[in-house]
């Protein structure tokens, strides 16, 4: 095994040894994820002029969109000495069908799949050929994933309010009602009734910034699209 692959495995092993709270934060960031604003906004959400457009657009999106697919870019932004700095960038694709069925695929820089079939959640690390599973249950709850993948009853778990206009988008702020979450608030940037960007503000002072590069509403999906098949030879760990 070459040195670069050995280094990659070392970094992956270190990530898996994180304390449970931090691991939940990392997982939640990945799910939103869609879930998850790239060049549109890489700083903390700043309210602009008052507007009712964002909430109207978002409610229309939720009521009219049963499923969707597209691609995304995700950036982790950290504030260092008063300056916002991008510390990690990844990209991939997503597909979802409400409620609770989705496939969120990271393609770069490392391949990972986060998938749910409505009952169980699967996390597949291709480099390690390892699958971690858990019951989906209420796991979505107040996580960012619930915004795109969950039921239509978002106001049960989130407080929604207008956050103004910025960079040509109407912004909505979603604040989890539950304290059992690593996210303080979630910004959703909308245009023409479709989410274009999301900003996930976590309790560690970091911001995960998602840009949706394409977003196709209600595509034709096969009934077994979200059935997870364990890759040959993969180790499976149930949580």
C-alpha atoms as an extended CHARMM CRD file, in Angstrom:
* protein
*
       239  EXT
         1         1  UNK       CA              0.0000000000        0.0000000000        0.0000000000  PROA      1               0.0000000000
         2         2  UNK       CA              1.4480000000        3.3870000000       -0.9700000000  PROA      2               0.0000000000
         3         3  UNK       CA              2.0650000000        6.2040000000        1.4820000000  PROA      3               0.0000000000
         4         4  UNK       CA             -0.8850000000        8.3350000000        0.3040000000  PROA      4               0.0000000000
         5         5  UNK       CA             -3.3820000000        5.5000000000        0.8420000000  PROA      5               0.0000000000
         6         6  UNK       CA             -1.8810000000        4.7140000000        4.2310000000  PROA      6               0.0000000000
         7         7  UNK       CA             -2.2600000000        8.3770000000        5.1890000000  PROA      7               0.0000000000
         8         8  UNK       CA             -5.8770000000        8.3610000000        4.0180000000  PROA      8               0.0000000000
         9         9  UNK       CA             -6.7140000000        5.3340000000        6.1480000000  PROA      9               0.0000000000
        10        10  UNK       CA             -5.0070000000        6.9740000000        9.1130000000  PROA      10              0.0000000000
        11        11  UNK       CA             -7.1190000000       10.1270000000        8.7150000000  PROA      11              0.0000000000
        12        12  UNK       CA            -10.2850000000        8.0590000000        8.3510000000  PROA      12              0.0000000000
        13        13  UNK       CA             -9.4700000000        6.0330000000       11.4510000000  PROA      13              0.0000000000
        14        14  UNK       CA             -8.8720000000        9.2340000000       13.3960000000  PROA      14              0.0000000000
        15        15  UNK       CA            -12.2570000000       10.5970000000       12.2650000000  PROA      15              0.0000000000
        16        16  UNK       CA            -14.0010000000        7.4390000000       13.4830000000  PROA      16              0.0000000000
        17        17  UNK       CA            -12.4080000000        7.8080000000       16.8930000000  PROA      17              0.0000000000
        18        18  UNK       CA            -14.0790000000       11.2030000000       17.4720000000  PROA      18              0.0000000000
        19        19  UNK       CA            -16.2530000000       11.5390000000       20.5460000000  PROA      19              0.0000000000
        20        20  UNK       CA            -19.9420000000       10.6800000000       19.9370000000  PROA      20              0.0000000000
        21        21  UNK       CA            -21.1310000000       14.3030000000       19.9930000000  PROA      21              0.0000000000
        22        22  UNK       CA            -18.6510000000       15.3650000000       17.3170000000  PROA      22              0.0000000000
        23        23  UNK       CA            -19.4350000000       12.2890000000       15.2150000000  PROA      23              0.0000000000
        24        24  UNK       CA            -23.1310000000       13.1870000000       15.3360000000  PROA      24              0.0000000000
        25        25  UNK       CA            -22.2400000000       16.6880000000       14.1620000000  PROA      25              0.0000000000
        26        26  UNK       CA            -20.2280000000       15.3320000000       11.2480000000  PROA      26              0.0000000000
        27        27  UNK       CA            -23.0210000000       12.9410000000       10.2500000000  PROA      27              0.0000000000
        28        28  UNK       CA            -25.6720000000       15.6520000000       10.4910000000  PROA      28              0.0000000000
        29        29  UNK       CA            -23.5500000000       17.9940000000        8.3880000000  PROA      29              0.0000000000
        30        30  UNK       CA            -23.2740000000       15.3300000000        5.7290000000  PROA      30              0.0000000000
        31        31  UNK       CA            -27.0080000000       14.6840000000        5.6690000000  PROA      31              0.0000000000
        32        32  UNK       CA            -28.0130000000       18.0490000000        5.1280000000  PROA      32              0.0000000000
        33        33  UNK       CA            -28.0710000000       17.7220000000        4.0040000000  PROA      33              0.0000000000
        34        34  UNK       CA            -28.7510000000       18.2650000000        1.4380000000  PROA      34              0.0000000000
        35        35  UNK       CA            -29.2560000000       18.9120000000        2.3150000000  PROA      35              0.0000000000
        36        36  UNK       CA            -27.7180000000       20.7570000000        2.1360000000  PROA      36              0.0000000000
        37        37  UNK       CA            -24.1560000000       27.9500000000       -0.3240000000  PROA      37              0.0000000000
        38        38  UNK       CA            -20.7100000000       27.9930000000       -1.8870000000  PROA      38              0.0000000000
        39        39  UNK       CA            -19.8790000000       31.2770000000       -3.5460000000  PROA      39              0.0000000000
        40        40  UNK       CA            -23.3710000000       32.5680000000       -2.7550000000  PROA      40              0.0000000000
        41        41  UNK       CA            -22.5810000000       32.8320000000        0.9480000000  PROA      41              0.0000000000
        42        42  UNK       CA            -19.6020000000       31.4920000000        2.8660000000  PROA      42              0.0000000000
        43        43  UNK       CA            -20.1590000000       33.6060000000        5.9390000000  PROA      43              0.0000000000
        44        44  UNK       CA            -22.7560000000       33.4130000000        8.7030000000  PROA      44              0.0000000000
        45        45  UNK       CA            -26.3070000000       34.2320000000        7.6600000000  PROA      45              0.0000000000
        46        46  UNK       CA            -26.9540000000       37.9650000000        7.9690000000  PROA      46              0.0000000000
        47        47  UNK       CA            -30.5910000000       39.0880000000        7.8400000000  PROA      47              0.0000000000
        48        48  UNK       CA            -31.3770000000       41.6290000000        5.1280000000  PROA      48              0.0000000000
        49        49  UNK       CA            -34.6010000000       43.4400000000        4.3530000000  PROA      49              0.0000000000
        50        50  UNK       CA            -37.8070000000       41.9990000000        5.7130000000  PROA      50              0.0000000000
        51        51  UNK       CA            -39.6730000000       39.8110000000        3.2260000000  PROA      51              0.0000000000
        52        52  UNK       CA            -42.4150000000       37.2110000000        3.2480000000  PROA      52              0.0000000000
        53        53  UNK       CA            -41.1860000000       35.6160000000        0.0340000000  PROA      53              0.0000000000
        54        54  UNK       CA            -38.8740000000       33.0220000000        1.5920000000  PROA      54              0.0000000000
        55        55  UNK       CA            -41.4940000000       31.3880000000        3.8190000000  PROA      55              0.0000000000
        56        56  UNK       CA            -44.0480000000       31.3940000000        1.0020000000  PROA      56              0.0000000000
        57        57  UNK       CA            -41.5620000000       29.8310000000       -1.4080000000  PROA      57              0.0000000000
        58        58  UNK       CA            -40.4860000000       27.2240000000        1.1080000000  PROA      58              0.0000000000
        59        59  UNK       CA            -44.0320000000       26.1270000000        1.9710000000  PROA      59              0.0000000000
        60        60  UNK       CA            -44.7830000000       25.8600000000       -1.7370000000  PROA      60              0.0000000000
        61        61  UNK       CA            -41.6540000000       23.7480000000       -2.2430000000  PROA      61              0.0000000000
        62        62  UNK       CA            -42.5240000000       21.3830000000        0.6230000000  PROA      62              0.0000000000
        63        63  UNK       CA            -46.1380000000       20.9210000000       -0.4750000000  PROA      63              0.0000000000
        64        64  UNK       CA            -45.3390000000       20.4140000000       -4.1640000000  PROA      64              0.0000000000
        65        65  UNK       CA            -42.1380000000       18.3420000000       -3.9750000000  PROA      65              0.0000000000
        66        66  UNK       CA            -42.4760000000       14.6810000000       -3.0750000000  PROA      66              0.0000000000
        67        67  UNK       CA            -39.0880000000       13.7340000000       -4.4930000000  PROA      67              0.0000000000
        68        68  UNK       CA            -36.0480000000       15.3590000000       -6.0850000000  PROA      68              0.0000000000
        69        69  UNK       CA            -32.5320000000       14.7200000000       -7.3110000000  PROA      69              0.0000000000
        70        70  UNK       CA            -29.4980000000       16.8130000000       -8.1420000000  PROA      70              0.0000000000
        71        71  UNK       CA            -25.8900000000       17.5960000000       -7.2730000000  PROA      71              0.0000000000
        72        72  UNK       CA            -24.2640000000       19.6360000000       -4.5260000000  PROA      72              0.0000000000
        73        73  UNK       CA            -21.0750000000       21.2760000000       -3.3300000000  PROA      73              0.0000000000
        74        74  UNK       CA            -20.3970000000       21.4610000000        0.4060000000  PROA      74              0.0000000000
        75        75  UNK       CA            -17.8750000000       23.7020000000        2.1510000000  PROA      75              0.0000000000
        76        76  UNK       CA            -16.9880000000       23.7580000000        5.8210000000  PROA      76              0.0000000000
        77        77  UNK       CA            -16.3420000000       27.3520000000        6.9010000000  PROA      77              0.0000000000
        78        78  UNK       CA            -14.5820000000       28.2530000000       10.1310000000  PROA      78              0.0000000000
        79        79  UNK       CA            -14.1200000000       31.6850000000       11.6680000000  PROA      79              0.0000000000
        80        80  UNK       CA            -10.4490000000       32.2710000000       12.4640000000  PROA      80              0.0000000000
        81        81  UNK       CA             -9.4820000000       35.5890000000       14.0520000000  PROA      81              0.0000000000
        82        82  UNK       CA            -12.5460000000       37.2800000000       12.6410000000  PROA      82              0.0000000000
        83        83  UNK       CA            -12.0090000000       35.9300000000        9.1220000000  PROA      83              0.0000000000
        84        84  UNK       CA            -14.1140000000       33.2220000000        7.4520000000  PROA      84              0.0000000000
        85        85  UNK       CA            -11.9220000000       30.4550000000        6.0620000000  PROA      85              0.0000000000
        86        86  UNK       CA            -12.9580000000       27.4340000000        3.9680000000  PROA      86              0.0000000000
        87        87  UNK       CA            -11.3130000000       24.4230000000        5.6410000000  PROA      87              0.0000000000
        88        88  UNK       CA            -12.9080000000       21.5610000000        3.6850000000  PROA      88              0.0000000000
        89        89  UNK       CA            -14.7120000000       21.1390000000        0.3590000000  PROA      89              0.0000000000
        90        90  UNK       CA            -16.6350000000       18.1320000000       -0.9330000000  PROA      90              0.0000000000
        91        91  UNK       CA            -19.1440000000       17.4340000000       -3.6900000000  PROA      91              0.0000000000
        92        92  UNK       CA            -21.5390000000       14.7670000000       -4.8540000000  PROA      92              0.0000000000
        93        93  UNK       CA            -25.1420000000       13.9460000000       -5.7170000000  PROA      93              0.0000000000
        94        94  UNK       CA            -28.4490000000       13.3280000000       -3.9620000000  PROA      94              0.0000000000
        95        95  UNK       CA            -31.8750000000       11.8340000000       -4.5250000000  PROA      95              0.0000000000
        96        96  UNK       CA            -34.7760000000       11.7270000000       -2.0590000000  PROA      96              0.0000000000
        97        97  UNK       CA            -38.3890000000       10.7240000000       -1.6740000000  PROA      97              0.0000000000
        98        98  UNK       CA            -40.4440000000       11.9110000000        1.2760000000  PROA      98              0.0000000000
        99        99  UNK       CA            -40.6630000000       10.8480000000        3.9910000000  PROA      99              0.0000000000
       100       100  UNK       CA            -37.2990000000        9.4890000000        5.0710000000  PROA      100             0.0000000000
       101       101  UNK       CA            -35.9330000000        7.9360000000        1.8820000000  PROA      101             0.0000000000
       102       102  UNK       CA            -32.7500000000        9.3570000000        0.4140000000  PROA      102             0.0000000000
       103       103  UNK       CA            -29.3000000000        8.6990000000       -0.9960000000  PROA      103             0.0000000000
       104       104  UNK       CA            -26.6620000000       11.3430000000       -0.2910000000  PROA      104             0.0000000000
       105       105  UNK       CA            -23.4220000000       10.4770000000       -2.1140000000  PROA      105             0.0000000000
       106       106  UNK       CA            -20.0640000000       12.1280000000       -1.5730000000  PROA      106             0.0000000000
       107       107  UNK       CA            -17.9010000000       11.6380000000       -4.6650000000  PROA      107             0.0000000000
       108       108  UNK       CA            -14.9950000000       13.9940000000       -3.9400000000  PROA      108             0.0000000000
       109       109  UNK       CA            -12.5400000000       14.0780000000       -2.2440000000  PROA      109             0.0000000000
       110       110  UNK       CA            -13.4900000000       10.6650000000       -0.7220000000  PROA      110             0.0000000000
       111       111  UNK       CA            -16.3650000000        8.3690000000       -1.6280000000  PROA      111             0.0000000000
       112       112  UNK       CA            -19.0600000000        7.8790000000        0.9810000000  PROA      112             0.0000000000
       113       113  UNK       CA            -22.7790000000        7.0580000000        0.7750000000  PROA      113             0.0000000000
       114       114  UNK       CA            -25.3990000000        8.0400000000        3.3590000000  PROA      114             0.0000000000
       115       115  UNK       CA            -28.6460000000        6.2680000000        2.5510000000  PROA      115             0.0000000000
       116       116  UNK       CA            -32.0410000000        5.7040000000        4.1770000000  PROA      116             0.0000000000
       117       117  UNK       CA            -34.8300000000        3.3800000000        3.0750000000  PROA      117             0.0000000000
       118       118  UNK       CA            -37.4760000000        4.8600000000        5.3730000000  PROA      118             0.0000000000
       119       119  UNK       CA            -36.6600000000        2.4780000000        8.2410000000  PROA      119             0.0000000000
       120       120  UNK       CA            -32.8680000000        2.2200000000        8.5010000000  PROA      120             0.0000000000
       121       121  UNK       CA            -29.9350000000        4.5470000000        7.9170000000  PROA      121             0.0000000000
       122       122  UNK       CA            -26.7960000000        3.2250000000        6.1950000000  PROA      122             0.0000000000
       123       123  UNK       CA            -23.3860000000        4.9030000000        6.0220000000  PROA      123             0.0000000000
       124       124  UNK       CA            -20.9620000000        3.2850000000        3.5820000000  PROA      124             0.0000000000
       125       125  UNK       CA            -17.2650000000        4.1880000000        3.5060000000  PROA      125             0.0000000000
       126       126  UNK       CA            -15.8850000000        2.8720000000        0.2230000000  PROA      126             0.0000000000
       127       127  UNK       CA            -12.2100000000        3.1810000000        1.1590000000  PROA      127             0.0000000000
       128       128  UNK       CA            -12.6850000000        1.0740000000        4.3000000000  PROA      128             0.0000000000
       129       129  UNK       CA            -15.3810000000       -1.0930000000        2.6680000000  PROA      129             0.0000000000
       130       130  UNK       CA            -17.3750000000       -0.6020000000        5.8510000000  PROA      130             0.0000000000
       131       131  UNK       CA            -21.1070000000       -0.0960000000        6.4660000000  PROA      131             0.0000000000
       132       132  UNK       CA            -22.5750000000        1.4190000000        9.6370000000  PROA      132             0.0000000000
       133       133  UNK       CA            -26.3260000000        1.0400000000       10.1860000000  PROA      133             0.0000000000
       134       134  UNK       CA            -28.8900000000        2.3580000000       12.6460000000  PROA      134             0.0000000000
       135       135  UNK       CA            -32.6740000000        2.5510000000       12.9240000000  PROA      135             0.0000000000
       136       136  UNK       CA            -33.9720000000        5.6810000000       11.2740000000  PROA      136             0.0000000000
       137       137  UNK       CA            -36.8340000000        6.1360000000       13.7240000000  PROA      137             0.0000000000
       138       138  UNK       CA            -36.9560000000        9.8000000000       14.6970000000  PROA      138             0.0000000000
       139       139  UNK       CA            -33.3000000000       10.2820000000       13.7750000000  PROA      139             0.0000000000
       140       140  UNK       CA            -34.1870000000       12.9500000000       11.2280000000  PROA      140             0.0000000000
       141       141  UNK       CA            -36.1720000000       14.9250000000       13.8160000000  PROA      141             0.0000000000
       142       142  UNK       CA            -34.5990000000       18.3620000000       14.0850000000  PROA      142             0.0000000000
       143       143  UNK       CA            -31.6150000000       17.5270000000       11.8970000000  PROA      143             0.0000000000
       144       144  UNK       CA            -30.9820000000       19.4320000000        8.6580000000  PROA      144             0.0000000000
       145       145  UNK       CA            -31.9650000000       16.2870000000        6.7470000000  PROA      145             0.0000000000
       146       146  UNK       CA            -35.5510000000       16.6680000000        7.9510000000  PROA      146             0.0000000000
       147       147  UNK       CA            -35.9120000000       19.8550000000        5.9380000000  PROA      147             0.0000000000
       148       148  UNK       CA            -35.4550000000       18.1230000000        2.6020000000  PROA      148             0.0000000000
       149       149  UNK       CA            -36.1050000000       14.4560000000        3.3840000000  PROA      149             0.0000000000
       150       150  UNK       CA            -38.6100000000       14.4550000000        6.2290000000  PROA      150             0.0000000000
       151       151  UNK       CA            -42.3570000000       14.9040000000        6.4830000000  PROA      151             0.0000000000
       152       152  UNK       CA            -44.2380000000       18.0660000000        5.6050000000  PROA      152             0.0000000000
       153       153  UNK       CA            -44.8040000000       18.9060000000        9.2890000000  PROA      153             0.0000000000
       154       154  UNK       CA            -41.5940000000       20.9130000000        9.6730000000  PROA      154             0.0000000000
       155       155  UNK       CA            -43.0090000000       23.4560000000       12.1040000000  PROA      155             0.0000000000
       156       156  UNK       CA            -43.3530000000       20.6260000000       14.6250000000  PROA      156             0.0000000000
       157       157  UNK       CA            -39.5600000000       20.4800000000       14.9450000000  PROA      157             0.0000000000
       158       158  UNK       CA            -38.4340000000       23.9010000000       13.7290000000  PROA      158             0.0000000000
       159       159  UNK       CA            -39.2470000000       27.5450000000       14.3210000000  PROA      159             0.0000000000
       160       160  UNK       CA            -39.3100000000       29.2030000000       10.9010000000  PROA      160             0.0000000000
       161       161  UNK       CA            -38.8130000000       32.9130000000       10.2830000000  PROA      161             0.0000000000
       162       162  UNK       CA            -37.8550000000       35.2570000000        7.4570000000  PROA      162             0.0000000000
       163       163  UNK       CA            -34.1700000000       36.2010000000        7.2150000000  PROA      163             0.0000000000
       164       164  UNK       CA            -34.2810000000       38.6890000000        4.3410000000  PROA      164             0.0000000000
       165       165  UNK       CA            -32.6910000000       38.9930000000        0.9160000000  PROA      165             0.0000000000
       166       166  UNK       CA            -29.0170000000       38.3280000000        0.2800000000  PROA      166             0.0000000000
       167       167  UNK       CA            -27.0510000000       37.6900000000       -2.9060000000  PROA      167             0.0000000000
       168       168  UNK       CA            -30.2150000000       37.4740000000       -4.9680000000  PROA      168             0.0000000000
       169       169  UNK       CA            -31.8530000000       34.8430000000       -2.7480000000  PROA      169             0.0000000000
       170       170  UNK       CA            -34.6990000000       35.0270000000       -0.2570000000  PROA      170             0.0000000000
       171       171  UNK       CA            -33.5160000000       33.4860000000        3.0330000000  PROA      171             0.0000000000
       172       172  UNK       CA            -35.4220000000       31.5460000000        5.6550000000  PROA      172             0.0000000000
       173       173  UNK       CA            -34.0410000000       30.6860000000        9.0970000000  PROA      173             0.0000000000
       174       174  UNK       CA            -35.0130000000       27.3570000000       10.6940000000  PROA      174             0.0000000000
       175       175  UNK       CA            -34.1990000000       26.9590000000       14.3970000000  PROA      175             0.0000000000
       176       176  UNK       CA            -34.5470000000       23.4630000000       15.9330000000  PROA      176             0.0000000000
       177       177  UNK       CA            -36.9940000000       23.3550000000       18.8320000000  PROA      177             0.0000000000
       178       178  UNK       CA            -35.1870000000       20.3860000000       20.3750000000  PROA      178             0.0000000000
       179       179  UNK       CA            -32.0000000000       20.9420000000       22.3450000000  PROA      179             0.0000000000
       180       180  UNK       CA            -30.7760000000       17.4840000000       21.3600000000  PROA      180             0.0000000000
       181       181  UNK       CA            -29.1040000000       18.6890000000       18.1780000000  PROA      181             0.0000000000
       182       182  UNK       CA            -25.6620000000       19.9730000000       17.2580000000  PROA      182             0.0000000000
       183       183  UNK       CA            -27.1070000000       22.7380000000       15.0640000000  PROA      183             0.0000000000
       184       184  UNK       CA            -28.0700000000       26.1510000000       16.3920000000  PROA      184             0.0000000000
       185       185  UNK       CA            -29.8740000000       27.2350000000       13.2430000000  PROA      185             0.0000000000
       186       186  UNK       CA            -30.1600000000       26.5080000000        9.5360000000  PROA      186             0.0000000000
       187       187  UNK       CA            -30.3520000000       29.0950000000        6.7730000000  PROA      187             0.0000000000
       188       188  UNK       CA            -32.1950000000       28.2200000000        3.5560000000  PROA      188             0.0000000000
       189       189  UNK       CA            -31.7420000000       30.3560000000        0.4510000000  PROA      189             0.0000000000
       190       190  UNK       CA            -34.5340000000       30.1020000000       -2.1250000000  PROA      190             0.0000000000
       191       191  UNK       CA            -35.1560000000       31.3110000000       -5.6510000000  PROA      191             0.0000000000
       192       192  UNK       CA            -38.1920000000       30.6380000000       -7.8330000000  PROA      192             0.0000000000
       193       193  UNK       CA            -39.6220000000       28.2210000000       -5.2820000000  PROA      193             0.0000000000
       194       194  UNK       CA            -36.5280000000       26.0110000000       -5.0730000000  PROA      194             0.0000000000
       195       195  UNK       CA            -33.7760000000       25.7220000000       -2.4160000000  PROA      195             0.0000000000
       196       196  UNK       CA            -30.5230000000       26.9710000000       -3.9270000000  PROA      196             0.0000000000
       197       197  UNK       CA            -28.3700000000       27.0940000000       -0.8060000000  PROA      197             0.0000000000
       198       198  UNK       CA            -28.2460000000       26.0490000000        2.8440000000  PROA      198             0.0000000000
       199       199  UNK       CA            -26.0910000000       27.2440000000        5.7360000000  PROA      199             0.0000000000
       200       200  UNK       CA            -25.8090000000       24.8960000000        8.7170000000  PROA      200             0.0000000000
       201       201  UNK       CA            -24.6170000000       26.7140000000       11.8380000000  PROA      201             0.0000000000
       202       202  UNK       CA            -23.3970000000       24.2220000000       14.4320000000  PROA      202             0.0000000000
       203       203  UNK       CA            -22.7480000000       24.5850000000       18.1450000000  PROA      203             0.0000000000
       204       204  UNK       CA            -18.9860000000       24.4400000000       17.5010000000  PROA      204             0.0000000000
       205       205  UNK       CA            -19.0590000000       27.8030000000       15.7140000000  PROA      205             0.0000000000
       206       206  UNK       CA            -18.6240000000       26.2780000000       12.2570000000  PROA      206             0.0000000000
       207       207  UNK       CA            -20.8040000000       26.7150000000        9.1950000000  PROA      207             0.0000000000
       208       208  UNK       CA            -21.4310000000       23.9830000000        6.6090000000  PROA      208             0.0000000000
       209       209  UNK       CA            -22.3030000000       25.7470000000        3.3840000000  PROA      209             0.0000000000
       210       210  UNK       CA            -24.2290000000       23.8410000000        0.7070000000  PROA      210             0.0000000000
       211       211  UNK       CA            -24.8590000000       24.8940000000       -2.8860000000  PROA      211             0.0000000000
       212       212  UNK       CA            -27.2650000000       22.9020000000       -5.0430000000  PROA      212             0.0000000000
       213       213  UNK       CA            -25.8150000000       22.8950000000       -8.5420000000  PROA      213             0.0000000000
       214       214  UNK       CA            -28.9410000000       21.2790000000       -9.9810000000  PROA      214             0.0000000000
       215       215  UNK       CA            -32.3000000000       20.4490000000       -8.4810000000  PROA      215             0.0000000000
       216       216  UNK       CA            -34.8660000000       18.3700000000      -10.3910000000  PROA      216             0.0000000000
       217       217  UNK       CA            -38.2690000000       18.1780000000       -8.7180000000  PROA      217             0.0000000000
       218       218  UNK       CA            -40.4050000000       15.0310000000       -8.7200000000  PROA      218             0.0000000000
       219       219  UNK       CA            -38.3380000000       12.8610000000      -11.0710000000  PROA      219             0.0000000000
       220       220  UNK       CA            -39.5220000000        9.3740000000      -11.9880000000  PROA      220             0.0000000000
       221       221  UNK       CA            -38.0250000000        6.9420000000       -9.4520000000  PROA      221             0.0000000000
       222       222  UNK       CA            -38.1940000000        3.1520000000       -9.2760000000  PROA      222             0.0000000000
       223       223  UNK       CA            -39.8690000000        1.5860000000       -6.2590000000  PROA      223             0.0000000000
       224       224  UNK       CA            -36.6380000000       -0.0770000000       -5.1230000000  PROA      224             0.0000000000
       225       225  UNK       CA            -34.4410000000        2.9800000000       -5.6800000000  PROA      225             0.0000000000
       226       226  UNK       CA            -33.6500000000        3.3150000000       -1.9680000000  PROA      226             0.0000000000
       227       227  UNK       CA            -33.0280000000       -0.3420000000       -1.1060000000  PROA      227             0.0000000000
       228       228  UNK       CA            -29.4890000000       -0.5780000000        0.2300000000  PROA      228             0.0000000000
       229       229  UNK       CA            -27.3490000000       -3.4920000000       -0.9260000000  PROA      229             0.0000000000
       230       230  UNK       CA            -24.2970000000       -4.2260000000        1.2410000000  PROA      230             0.0000000000
       231       231  UNK       CA            -21.2040000000       -4.2140000000       -1.0090000000  PROA      231             0.0000000000
       232       232  UNK       CA            -19.4040000000       -7.5340000000       -1.3670000000  PROA      232             0.0000000000
       233       233  UNK       CA            -16.9950000000       -8.1970000000        1.4840000000  PROA      233             0.0000000000
       234       234  UNK       CA            -17.9470000000       -5.0960000000        3.4590000000  PROA      234             0.0000000000
       235       235  UNK       CA            -17.8540000000       -5.1240000000        7.2580000000  PROA      235             0.0000000000
       236       236  UNK       CA            -21.2250000000       -4.2030000000        8.7820000000  PROA      236             0.0000000000
       237       237  UNK       CA            -21.6230000000       -2.5220000000       12.1770000000  PROA      237             0.0000000000
       238       238  UNK       CA            -25.0780000000       -2.0280000000       13.7190000000  PROA      238             0.0000000000
       239       239  UNK       CA            -25.5490000000        0.9190000000       16.0720000000  PROA      239             0.0000000000
